[in-house]
mmCIF file of C-alpha atoms and ligand atoms in Angstrom:
data_model
loop_
_atom_site.group_PDB
_atom_site.id
_atom_site.type_symbol
_atom_site.label_atom_id
_atom_site.label_comp_id
_atom_site.label_asym_id
_atom_site.label_seq_id
_atom_site.Cartn_x
_atom_site.Cartn_y
_atom_site.Cartn_z
ATOM 1 C CA MET A 1 -22.887 -58.657 -30.406
ATOM 2 C CA GLY A 2 -21.876 -54.931 -29.935
ATOM 3 C CA MET A 3 -18.973 -53.858 -27.747
ATOM 4 C CA THR A 4 -20.083 -52.212 -24.679
ATOM 5 C CA THR A 5 -18.262 -48.895 -23.777
ATOM 6 C CA LEU A 6 -16.569 -50.603 -20.903
ATOM 7 C CA ASP A 7 -14.792 -52.898 -23.343
ATOM 8 C CA LEU A 8 -13.129 -49.838 -24.704
ATOM 9 C CA PHE A 9 -11.310 -49.218 -21.439
ATOM 10 C CA PRO A 10 -9.988 -52.649 -20.321
ATOM 11 C CA ARG A 11 -8.496 -52.373 -16.921
ATOM 12 C CA SER A 12 -6.861 -55.243 -14.892
ATOM 13 C CA THR A 13 -6.929 -53.015 -11.605
ATOM 14 C CA PRO A 14 -9.546 -50.508 -10.219
ATOM 15 C CA PRO A 15 -9.036 -46.962 -11.330
ATOM 16 C CA ILE A 16 -7.474 -44.532 -8.701
ATOM 17 C CA VAL A 17 -10.119 -42.386 -7.364
ATOM 18 C CA ASP A 18 -9.833 -39.163 -5.422
ATOM 19 C CA ARG A 19 -12.992 -37.744 -3.889
ATOM 20 C CA MET A 20 -13.925 -34.151 -3.937
ATOM 21 C CA GLY A 21 -17.225 -34.434 -2.502
ATOM 22 C CA PRO A 22 -20.108 -36.747 -1.891
ATOM 23 C CA CYS A 23 -20.741 -37.033 -5.687
ATOM 24 C CA ALA A 24 -17.566 -35.670 -6.931
ATOM 25 C CA PHE A 25 -14.682 -37.720 -7.918
ATOM 26 C CA VAL A 26 -11.250 -37.516 -9.972
ATOM 27 C CA LEU A 27 -10.494 -40.795 -11.905
ATOM 28 C CA ARG A 28 -6.726 -40.488 -12.208
ATOM 29 C CA GLY A 29 -5.287 -41.267 -15.594
ATOM 30 C CA PHE A 30 -8.553 -42.683 -16.893
ATOM 31 C CA ALA A 31 -8.337 -41.025 -20.351
ATOM 32 C CA LEU A 32 -4.585 -41.972 -20.791
ATOM 33 C CA PRO A 33 -5.306 -44.973 -23.122
ATOM 34 C CA ILE A 34 -7.101 -42.317 -25.687
ATOM 35 C CA ALA A 35 -5.251 -39.158 -24.874
ATOM 36 C CA ALA A 36 -3.306 -39.141 -28.180
ATOM 37 C CA GLU A 37 -6.550 -39.830 -30.125
ATOM 38 C CA LEU A 38 -8.219 -36.937 -28.122
ATOM 39 C CA VAL A 39 -5.531 -34.618 -29.027
ATOM 40 C CA ARG A 40 -6.017 -35.461 -32.680
ATOM 41 C CA ALA A 41 -9.728 -34.949 -32.363
ATOM 42 C CA VAL A 42 -9.169 -31.547 -30.702
ATOM 43 C CA THR A 43 -6.970 -30.482 -33.606
ATOM 44 C CA ALA A 44 -9.831 -31.499 -36.142
ATOM 45 C CA ILE A 45 -12.273 -29.647 -34.060
ATOM 46 C CA ASP A 46 -10.004 -26.462 -34.049
ATOM 47 C CA ALA A 47 -9.710 -26.819 -37.934
ATOM 48 C CA LEU A 48 -13.549 -26.552 -38.240
ATOM 49 C CA ALA A 49 -14.400 -24.280 -35.325
ATOM 50 C CA PRO A 50 -11.230 -22.608 -34.354
ATOM 51 C CA PHE A 51 -10.569 -21.793 -30.763
ATOM 52 C CA ARG A 52 -11.532 -18.119 -29.806
ATOM 53 C CA HIS A 53 -11.484 -15.664 -26.881
ATOM 54 C CA MET A 54 -15.047 -15.039 -25.936
ATOM 55 C CA GLU A 55 -16.462 -12.056 -24.396
ATOM 56 C CA THR A 56 -18.385 -12.243 -21.015
ATOM 57 C CA PRO A 57 -21.691 -10.507 -20.544
ATOM 58 C CA GLY A 58 -19.823 -8.080 -18.194
ATOM 59 C CA GLY A 59 -17.527 -7.159 -21.079
ATOM 60 C CA PHE A 60 -14.366 -9.148 -20.103
ATOM 61 C CA THR A 61 -12.540 -11.159 -22.526
ATOM 62 C CA MET A 62 -11.848 -14.729 -21.346
ATOM 63 C CA SER A 63 -8.205 -15.662 -20.894
ATOM 64 C CA VAL A 64 -9.058 -19.353 -21.885
ATOM 65 C CA ALA A 65 -9.800 -19.918 -25.538
ATOM 66 C CA LEU A 66 -12.986 -21.986 -26.263
ATOM 67 C CA THR A 67 -14.647 -24.085 -28.911
ATOM 68 C CA ASN A 68 -17.137 -26.852 -28.867
ATOM 69 C CA CYS A 69 -18.126 -30.233 -30.334
ATOM 70 C CA GLY A 70 -21.491 -32.003 -30.189
ATOM 71 C CA ASP A 71 -24.990 -31.001 -30.961
ATOM 72 C CA LEU A 72 -24.858 -27.967 -28.721
ATOM 73 C CA GLY A 73 -22.138 -25.713 -27.901
ATOM 74 C CA TRP A 74 -21.532 -23.299 -25.053
ATOM 75 C CA THR A 75 -21.025 -19.521 -26.071
ATOM 76 C CA THR A 76 -20.801 -16.128 -24.319
ATOM 77 C CA ASP A 77 -21.069 -12.551 -25.589
ATOM 78 C CA ARG A 78 -22.363 -9.325 -24.428
ATOM 79 C CA ARG A 79 -25.961 -10.797 -24.572
ATOM 80 C CA GLY A 80 -25.185 -13.584 -22.111
ATOM 81 C CA TYR A 81 -24.331 -17.332 -21.854
ATOM 82 C CA ARG A 82 -26.100 -19.885 -23.786
ATOM 83 C CA TYR A 83 -26.102 -23.015 -25.774
ATOM 84 C CA THR A 84 -26.215 -22.943 -29.741
ATOM 85 C CA THR A 85 -26.468 -25.660 -32.369
ATOM 86 C CA VAL A 86 -24.373 -23.617 -34.737
ATOM 87 C CA ASP A 87 -21.016 -21.767 -34.228
ATOM 88 C CA PRO A 88 -21.784 -17.953 -34.166
ATOM 89 C CA VAL A 89 -18.491 -17.413 -36.133
ATOM 90 C CA SER A 90 -19.169 -19.750 -39.066
ATOM 91 C CA ASN A 91 -22.894 -20.156 -38.825
ATOM 92 C CA GLN A 92 -22.164 -24.032 -39.145
ATOM 93 C CA HIS A 93 -23.175 -26.739 -36.826
ATOM 94 C CA TRP A 94 -20.447 -27.398 -34.145
ATOM 95 C CA PRO A 95 -18.233 -30.372 -35.243
ATOM 96 C CA ALA A 96 -19.525 -33.798 -34.188
ATOM 97 C CA MET A 97 -18.450 -35.105 -30.827
ATOM 98 C CA PRO A 98 -15.885 -37.969 -31.212
ATOM 99 C CA ALA A 99 -17.521 -41.520 -30.609
ATOM 100 C CA THR A 100 -14.532 -42.381 -28.418
ATOM 101 C CA LEU A 101 -14.923 -39.164 -26.250
ATOM 102 C CA ARG A 102 -18.725 -39.847 -25.695
ATOM 103 C CA ALA A 103 -17.786 -43.538 -24.893
ATOM 104 C CA LEU A 104 -15.238 -42.264 -22.313
ATOM 105 C CA ALA A 105 -17.772 -40.202 -20.742
ATOM 106 C CA ARG A 106 -20.358 -42.676 -20.527
ATOM 107 C CA THR A 107 -17.840 -45.220 -18.941
ATOM 108 C CA VAL A 108 -16.794 -42.668 -16.364
ATOM 109 C CA ALA A 109 -20.307 -42.000 -15.436
ATOM 110 C CA ILE A 110 -21.003 -45.728 -14.925
ATOM 111 C CA THR A 111 -17.788 -46.212 -13.033
ATOM 112 C CA ALA A 112 -18.381 -43.298 -10.602
ATOM 113 C CA GLY A 113 -22.038 -44.601 -9.891
ATOM 114 C CA PHE A 114 -23.858 -42.038 -11.918
ATOM 115 C CA GLY A 115 -25.488 -44.379 -14.390
ATOM 116 C CA ALA A 116 -26.362 -43.690 -17.930
ATOM 117 C CA PHE A 117 -24.932 -40.372 -19.275
ATOM 118 C CA GLU A 118 -25.741 -39.156 -22.707
ATOM 119 C CA PRO A 119 -23.884 -36.013 -23.245
ATOM 120 C CA ASP A 120 -25.009 -33.516 -26.098
ATOM 121 C CA ALA A 121 -22.269 -30.813 -25.649
ATOM 122 C CA CYS A 122 -18.677 -30.694 -25.089
ATOM 123 C CA LEU A 123 -16.970 -27.478 -24.447
ATOM 124 C CA VAL A 124 -13.214 -27.552 -25.331
ATOM 125 C CA ASN A 125 -11.053 -25.071 -23.188
ATOM 126 C CA ARG A 126 -7.609 -24.009 -24.214
ATOM 127 C CA TYR A 127 -5.111 -22.696 -21.462
ATOM 128 C CA LEU A 128 -1.879 -21.167 -22.234
ATOM 129 C CA PRO A 129 0.605 -20.136 -19.318
ATOM 130 C CA GLY A 130 -1.328 -17.518 -17.249
ATOM 131 C CA SER A 131 -4.786 -18.488 -18.247
ATOM 132 C CA ARG A 132 -7.235 -19.002 -15.633
ATOM 133 C CA LEU A 133 -10.991 -19.632 -15.232
ATOM 134 C CA SER A 134 -12.610 -17.774 -12.300
ATOM 135 C CA LEU A 135 -15.167 -19.478 -9.895
ATOM 136 C CA HIS A 136 -18.479 -20.266 -11.515
ATOM 137 C CA GLN A 137 -21.239 -22.766 -11.542
ATOM 138 C CA ASP A 138 -22.180 -24.839 -14.660
ATOM 139 C CA LYS A 139 -25.772 -23.829 -14.851
ATOM 140 C CA ASN A 140 -26.859 -23.165 -18.402
ATOM 141 C CA GLU A 141 -27.946 -26.567 -18.915
ATOM 142 C CA ARG A 142 -31.732 -27.422 -19.076
ATOM 143 C CA ASP A 143 -31.646 -29.496 -15.979
ATOM 144 C CA PHE A 144 -29.085 -30.597 -13.383
ATOM 145 C CA ASP A 145 -29.833 -34.265 -13.231
ATOM 146 C CA ALA A 146 -26.885 -35.289 -15.290
ATOM 147 C CA PRO A 147 -23.218 -35.028 -14.170
ATOM 148 C CA ILE A 148 -20.526 -32.955 -15.740
ATOM 149 C CA VAL A 149 -17.427 -34.973 -17.009
ATOM 150 C CA SER A 150 -14.203 -33.106 -17.281
ATOM 151 C CA VAL A 151 -11.080 -34.442 -19.168
ATOM 152 C CA SER A 152 -7.805 -32.882 -18.891
ATOM 153 C CA LEU A 153 -4.862 -33.109 -21.289
ATOM 154 C CA GLY A 154 -1.448 -31.438 -21.498
ATOM 155 C CA MET A 155 -0.066 -29.211 -18.766
ATOM 156 C CA SER A 156 -1.242 -29.810 -15.203
ATOM 157 C CA ALA A 157 -3.555 -27.406 -13.586
ATOM 158 C CA VAL A 158 -4.860 -26.595 -10.171
ATOM 159 C CA PHE A 159 -8.643 -26.914 -10.190
ATOM 160 C CA LEU A 160 -10.556 -25.150 -7.327
ATOM 161 C CA PHE A 161 -13.691 -27.025 -6.058
ATOM 162 C CA GLY A 162 -15.664 -24.782 -3.893
ATOM 163 C CA GLY A 163 -19.284 -24.939 -2.225
ATOM 164 C CA SER A 164 -22.652 -23.882 -3.230
ATOM 165 C CA ALA A 165 -21.801 -20.114 -2.520
ATOM 166 C CA ARG A 166 -19.058 -18.210 -4.298
ATOM 167 C CA SER A 167 -17.696 -17.345 -1.058
ATOM 168 C CA ASP A 168 -17.298 -20.846 0.360
ATOM 169 C CA LYS A 169 -13.989 -22.253 0.905
ATOM 170 C CA THR A 170 -12.309 -23.950 -2.052
ATOM 171 C CA THR A 171 -10.134 -27.148 -2.059
ATOM 172 C CA ARG A 172 -7.347 -27.418 -4.567
ATOM 173 C CA VAL A 173 -7.308 -30.318 -6.776
ATOM 174 C CA PRO A 174 -4.327 -30.897 -9.029
ATOM 175 C CA LEU A 175 -5.404 -32.167 -12.569
ATOM 176 C CA HIS A 176 -3.011 -33.769 -14.727
ATOM 177 C CA HIS A 177 -2.720 -35.087 -18.267
ATOM 178 C CA GLY A 178 -5.356 -37.919 -18.696
ATOM 179 C CA ASP A 179 -7.188 -37.249 -15.529
ATOM 180 C CA VAL A 180 -11.100 -37.140 -15.660
ATOM 181 C CA ALA A 181 -13.188 -35.366 -12.989
ATOM 182 C CA ILE A 182 -16.928 -35.933 -12.648
ATOM 183 C CA TRP A 183 -19.394 -34.110 -10.280
ATOM 184 C CA GLY A 184 -23.142 -34.386 -10.176
ATOM 185 C CA GLY A 185 -26.058 -35.197 -7.733
ATOM 186 C CA GLU A 186 -25.845 -32.829 -4.575
ATOM 187 C CA ASP A 187 -22.396 -31.622 -5.917
ATOM 188 C CA ARG A 188 -23.700 -30.591 -9.374
ATOM 189 C CA LEU A 189 -23.921 -27.051 -8.714
ATOM 190 C CA ARG A 190 -20.713 -26.416 -6.685
ATOM 191 C CA TYR A 191 -18.643 -23.366 -7.636
ATOM 192 C CA HIS A 192 -15.375 -24.289 -9.359
ATOM 193 C CA GLY A 193 -12.559 -22.715 -11.342
ATOM 194 C CA VAL A 194 -8.923 -23.051 -12.468
ATOM 195 C CA MET A 195 -5.823 -21.205 -10.988
ATOM 196 C CA PRO A 196 -3.660 -19.284 -13.409
ATOM 197 C CA LEU A 197 -1.698 -21.888 -15.362
ATOM 198 C CA LYS A 198 2.100 -22.366 -14.693
ATOM 199 C CA ASP A 199 4.406 -22.590 -17.711
ATOM 200 C CA ALA A 200 5.560 -26.312 -17.243
ATOM 201 C CA PRO A 201 5.418 -27.508 -20.994
ATOM 202 C CA HIS A 202 4.044 -31.075 -21.465
ATOM 203 C CA PRO A 203 5.642 -33.611 -23.676
ATOM 204 C CA LEU A 204 2.587 -34.060 -26.063
ATOM 205 C CA LEU A 205 0.984 -30.664 -26.045
ATOM 206 C CA GLY A 206 3.820 -28.144 -25.291
ATOM 207 C CA ALA A 207 2.850 -25.061 -23.297
ATOM 208 C CA GLN A 208 -0.933 -25.778 -23.251
ATOM 209 C CA ARG A 209 -3.663 -27.386 -21.440
ATOM 210 C CA ILE A 210 -6.790 -28.747 -23.050
ATOM 211 C CA ASN A 211 -9.758 -29.407 -21.063
ATOM 212 C CA LEU A 212 -12.973 -31.115 -22.445
ATOM 213 C CA THR A 213 -16.063 -30.727 -20.362
ATOM 214 C CA LEU A 214 -18.961 -33.052 -21.429
ATOM 215 C CA ARG A 215 -22.535 -32.068 -20.280
ATOM 216 C CA LYS A 216 -26.188 -32.938 -21.040
ATOM 217 C CA ALA A 217 -27.252 -29.455 -21.973
ATOM 218 C CA GLY A 218 -30.461 -29.850 -23.970
HETATM 219 O O1 LIG B 301 -10.695 -26.533 -17.167
HETATM 220 C C1 LIG B 301 -11.168 -27.047 -16.327
HETATM 221 O O2 LIG B 301 -10.682 -27.991 -15.562
HETATM 222 C C2 LIG B 301 -12.586 -26.762 -15.776
HETATM 223 C C3 LIG B 301 -13.360 -26.083 -17.129
HETATM 224 C C4 LIG B 301 -14.806 -25.642 -16.672
HETATM 225 O O3 LIG B 301 -15.103 -25.651 -15.311
HETATM 226 C C5 LIG B 301 -15.802 -25.278 -17.496
HETATM 227 O O4 LIG B 301 -15.514 -25.457 -18.726
HETATM 228 O O5 LIG B 301 -16.993 -24.962 -17.273
HETATM 229 MN MN1 LIG B 302 -17.286 -25.232 -15.292
#
């Protein structure tokens, strides 16, 4: 008998869930049992595909440093946004997606009521004090049926969750070490971003925040 992914995250009490929208939630502390393992995995990913500051099609350099793991990785340069199977810096495949991370994303999708989720891409973001991510939609994926699962590690951030137009009002959602956000369904294309990070070092990660965003891109 194989273990189900749910067995990896045994809980005696239901998770604490904050609702951001009809199909958008934050599962508080859901990744804490594997947080240290995820930090080690990010160090290993960084060794193979180092964090880098990518350029947007408009010519801006992102303040967030990015890398990827999984079959597909998200990149941007002057030619546009896209998913690639290889890291354009090394011409090697992106590092493999850690099995525990995939299992976490599956469990979160089931727990939040989205059903089976098979991510093939994980964008890894590194924020230092002052780094921010402007409002955007995640829309480079082939279809929008699958949710987005986003794991936060290290320093806390204020996530902005908006509407279907960039100008729509946003709500501020604090995201802390171990929190997992998920949005899909009618909320899948909502604008979102991250406010400039405050310098409030975290015991495990110091003055940085790591965010892992799992997607079904291909
Ligand atoms: O860092 C976050 O919490 C959000 C990241 C994000 O929206 C993205 O990578 O597309
Ligand atoms: Mn996003």
